mmCIF file of C-alpha atoms in Angstrom:
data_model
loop_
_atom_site.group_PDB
_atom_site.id
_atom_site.type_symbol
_atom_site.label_atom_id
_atom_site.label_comp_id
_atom_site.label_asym_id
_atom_site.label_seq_id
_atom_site.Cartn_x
_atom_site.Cartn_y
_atom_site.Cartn_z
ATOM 1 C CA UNK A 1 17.341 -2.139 -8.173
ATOM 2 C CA UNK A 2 20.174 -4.539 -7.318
ATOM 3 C CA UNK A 3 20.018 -8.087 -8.122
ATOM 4 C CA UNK A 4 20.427 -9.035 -4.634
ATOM 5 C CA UNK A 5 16.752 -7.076 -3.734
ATOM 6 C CA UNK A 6 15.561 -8.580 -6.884
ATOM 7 C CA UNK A 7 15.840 -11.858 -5.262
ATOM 8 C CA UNK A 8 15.031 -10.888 -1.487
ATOM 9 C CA UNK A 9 11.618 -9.756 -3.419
ATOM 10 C CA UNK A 10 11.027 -12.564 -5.201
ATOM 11 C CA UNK A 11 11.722 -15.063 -2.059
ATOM 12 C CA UNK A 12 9.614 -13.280 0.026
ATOM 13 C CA UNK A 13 5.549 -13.539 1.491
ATOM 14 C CA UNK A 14 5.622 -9.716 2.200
ATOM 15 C CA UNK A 15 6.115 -6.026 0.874
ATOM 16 C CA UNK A 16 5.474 -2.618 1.907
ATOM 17 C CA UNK A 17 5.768 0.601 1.201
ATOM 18 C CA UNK A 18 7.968 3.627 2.608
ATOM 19 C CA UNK A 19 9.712 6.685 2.157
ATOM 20 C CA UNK A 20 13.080 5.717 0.498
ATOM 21 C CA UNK A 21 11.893 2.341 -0.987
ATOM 22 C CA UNK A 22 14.887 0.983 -2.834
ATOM 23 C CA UNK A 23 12.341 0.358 -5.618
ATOM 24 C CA UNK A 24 10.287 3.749 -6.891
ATOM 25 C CA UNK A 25 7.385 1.769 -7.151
ATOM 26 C CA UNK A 26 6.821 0.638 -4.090
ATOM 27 C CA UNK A 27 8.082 4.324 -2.332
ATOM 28 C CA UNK A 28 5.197 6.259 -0.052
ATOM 29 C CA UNK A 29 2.519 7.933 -2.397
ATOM 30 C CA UNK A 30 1.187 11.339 -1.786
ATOM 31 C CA UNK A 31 -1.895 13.286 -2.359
ATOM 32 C CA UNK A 32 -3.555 16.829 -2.547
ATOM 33 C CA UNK A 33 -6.273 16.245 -0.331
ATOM 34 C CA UNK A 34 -7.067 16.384 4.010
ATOM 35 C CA UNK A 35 -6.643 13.342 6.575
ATOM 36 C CA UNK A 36 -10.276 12.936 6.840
ATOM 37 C CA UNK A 37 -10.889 12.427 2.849
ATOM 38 C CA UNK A 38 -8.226 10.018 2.733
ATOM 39 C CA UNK A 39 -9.189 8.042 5.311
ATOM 40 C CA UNK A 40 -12.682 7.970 2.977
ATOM 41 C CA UNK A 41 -11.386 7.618 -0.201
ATOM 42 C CA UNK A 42 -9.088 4.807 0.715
ATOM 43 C CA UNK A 43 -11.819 2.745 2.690
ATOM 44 C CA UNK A 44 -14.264 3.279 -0.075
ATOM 45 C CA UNK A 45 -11.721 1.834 -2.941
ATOM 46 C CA UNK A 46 -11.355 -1.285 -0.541
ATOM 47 C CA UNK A 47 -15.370 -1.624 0.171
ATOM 48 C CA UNK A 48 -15.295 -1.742 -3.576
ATOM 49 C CA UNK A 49 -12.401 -4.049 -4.036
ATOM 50 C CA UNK A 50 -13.808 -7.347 -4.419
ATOM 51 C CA UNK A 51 -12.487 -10.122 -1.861
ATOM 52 C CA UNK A 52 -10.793 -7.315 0.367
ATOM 53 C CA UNK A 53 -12.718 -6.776 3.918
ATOM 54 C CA UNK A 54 -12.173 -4.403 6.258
ATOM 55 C CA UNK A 55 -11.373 -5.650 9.703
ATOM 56 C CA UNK A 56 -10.858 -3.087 11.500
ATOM 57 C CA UNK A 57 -10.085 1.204 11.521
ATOM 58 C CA UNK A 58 -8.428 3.775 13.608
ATOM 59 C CA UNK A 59 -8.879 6.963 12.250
ATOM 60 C CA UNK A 60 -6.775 8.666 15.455
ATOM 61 C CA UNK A 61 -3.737 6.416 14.306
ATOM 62 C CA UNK A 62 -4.442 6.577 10.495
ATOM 63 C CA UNK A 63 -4.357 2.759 10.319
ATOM 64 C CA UNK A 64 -6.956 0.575 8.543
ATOM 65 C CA UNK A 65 -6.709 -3.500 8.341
ATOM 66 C CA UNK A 66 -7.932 -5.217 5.727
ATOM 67 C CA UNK A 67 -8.541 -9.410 5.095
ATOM 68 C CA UNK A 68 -8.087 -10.580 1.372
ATOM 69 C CA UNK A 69 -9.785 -13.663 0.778
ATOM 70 C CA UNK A 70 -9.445 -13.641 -3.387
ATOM 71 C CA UNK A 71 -7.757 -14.480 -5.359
ATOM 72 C CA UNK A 72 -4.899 -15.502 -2.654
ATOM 73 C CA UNK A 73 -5.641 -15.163 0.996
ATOM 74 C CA UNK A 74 -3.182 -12.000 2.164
ATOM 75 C CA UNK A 75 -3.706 -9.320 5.367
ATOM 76 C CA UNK A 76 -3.126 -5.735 4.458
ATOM 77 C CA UNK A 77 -2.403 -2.661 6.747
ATOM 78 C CA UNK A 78 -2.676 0.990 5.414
ATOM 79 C CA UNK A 79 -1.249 3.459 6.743
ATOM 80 C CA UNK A 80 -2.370 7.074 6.087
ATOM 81 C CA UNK A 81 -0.416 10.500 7.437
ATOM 82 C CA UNK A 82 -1.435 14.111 7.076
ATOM 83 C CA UNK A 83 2.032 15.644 6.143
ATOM 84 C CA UNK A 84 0.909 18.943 5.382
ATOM 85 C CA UNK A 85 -3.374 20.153 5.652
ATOM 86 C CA UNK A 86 -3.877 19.456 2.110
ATOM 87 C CA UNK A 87 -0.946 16.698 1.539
ATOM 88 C CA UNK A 88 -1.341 13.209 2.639
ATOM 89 C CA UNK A 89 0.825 10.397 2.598
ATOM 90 C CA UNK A 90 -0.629 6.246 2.270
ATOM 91 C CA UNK A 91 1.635 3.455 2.618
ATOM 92 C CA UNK A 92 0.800 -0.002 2.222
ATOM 93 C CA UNK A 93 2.161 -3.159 4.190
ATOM 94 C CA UNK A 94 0.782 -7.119 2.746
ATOM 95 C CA UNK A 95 1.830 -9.988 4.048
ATOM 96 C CA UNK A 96 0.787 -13.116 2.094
ATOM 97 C CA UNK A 97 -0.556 -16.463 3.738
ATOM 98 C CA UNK A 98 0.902 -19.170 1.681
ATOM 99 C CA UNK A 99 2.976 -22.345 2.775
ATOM 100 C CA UNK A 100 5.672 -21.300 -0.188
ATOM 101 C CA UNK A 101 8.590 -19.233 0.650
ATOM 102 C CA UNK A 102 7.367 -17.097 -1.768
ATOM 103 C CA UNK A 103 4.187 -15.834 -3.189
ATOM 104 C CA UNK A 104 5.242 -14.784 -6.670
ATOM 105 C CA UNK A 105 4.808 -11.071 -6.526
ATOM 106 C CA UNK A 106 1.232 -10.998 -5.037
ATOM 107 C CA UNK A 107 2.113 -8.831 -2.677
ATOM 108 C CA UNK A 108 3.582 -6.510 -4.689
ATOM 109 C CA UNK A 109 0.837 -6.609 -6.961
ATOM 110 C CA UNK A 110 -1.610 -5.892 -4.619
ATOM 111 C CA UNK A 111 0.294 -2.604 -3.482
ATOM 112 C CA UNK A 112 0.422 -1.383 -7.132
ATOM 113 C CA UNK A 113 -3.001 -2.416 -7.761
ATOM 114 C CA UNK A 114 -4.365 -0.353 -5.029
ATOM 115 C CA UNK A 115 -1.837 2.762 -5.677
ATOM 116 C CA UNK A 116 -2.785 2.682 -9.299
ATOM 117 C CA UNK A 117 -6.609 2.831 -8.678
ATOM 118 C CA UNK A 118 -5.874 5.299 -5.358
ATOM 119 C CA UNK A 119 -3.727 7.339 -7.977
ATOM 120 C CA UNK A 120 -6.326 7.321 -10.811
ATOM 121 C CA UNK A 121 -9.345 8.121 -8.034
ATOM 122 C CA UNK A 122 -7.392 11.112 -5.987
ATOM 123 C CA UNK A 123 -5.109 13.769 -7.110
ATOM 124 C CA UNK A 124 -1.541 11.976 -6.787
ATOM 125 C CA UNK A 125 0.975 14.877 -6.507
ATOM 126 C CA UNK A 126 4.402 11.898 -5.917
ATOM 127 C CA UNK A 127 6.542 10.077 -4.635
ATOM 128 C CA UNK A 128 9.503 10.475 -2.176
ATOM 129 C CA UNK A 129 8.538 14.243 -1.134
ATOM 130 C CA UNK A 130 10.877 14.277 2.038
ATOM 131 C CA UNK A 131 12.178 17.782 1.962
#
């Protein structure tokens, strides 16, 4: 990671995830399991997640939005896509509401939080599985 992203990162309220994130970390995690499971698992780790609320989901989009109240006030998106019928792709997007130009990595954090306990909770097969 160039010094230049380092920076864009650090100045920044927002992060997300994708296919061919210029940082691994933050590159579009896959799984070995249906559409329909995902869309459970992932809206049962944020029912569990405490000051994240679910605002709204559409299941025929794969899109779920989420409020965090604690401990910083941020809106999350997730975004879930059946690649394959057992492989299934979630990407995160969190924008941080601060007055700062920056928020310090919370937004970050948040994403790896949530791929680490999606990871630990599902079976992760990767990262960055564009064939």
């Amino acid at each position: 990671m160039s010094f230049m992203n380092k920076l864009k990162d650090f100045f920044s309220t927002h992060q997300e995830t994708r296919e061919k994130h210029y940082n691994p970390n933050l590159q579009s995690h896959y799984y070995k399991l249906t559409y329909k499971k995902a869309v459970q698992s992932v809206k049962e780790l944020i029912e569990q997640t405490p000051g994240m609320t679910i605002t709204s989901i559409s299941e025929e989009r794969g899109e779920m939005s989420v409020n965090i109240t604690s401990p910083r006030k941020a809106f999350l998106v997730v975004t879930i896509v059946s690649v394959r019928p057992l492989e299934t792709a979630v990407d995160f997007t969190v924008t941080t509401n601060t007055f700062l130009p920056t928020d310090f990595g919370y937004s970050r954090k948040v994403i790896l939080g949530l791929y680490n306990k999606l990871d630990k909770k599902e079976n992760f097969i990767g990262t960055n599985r564009s064939n």
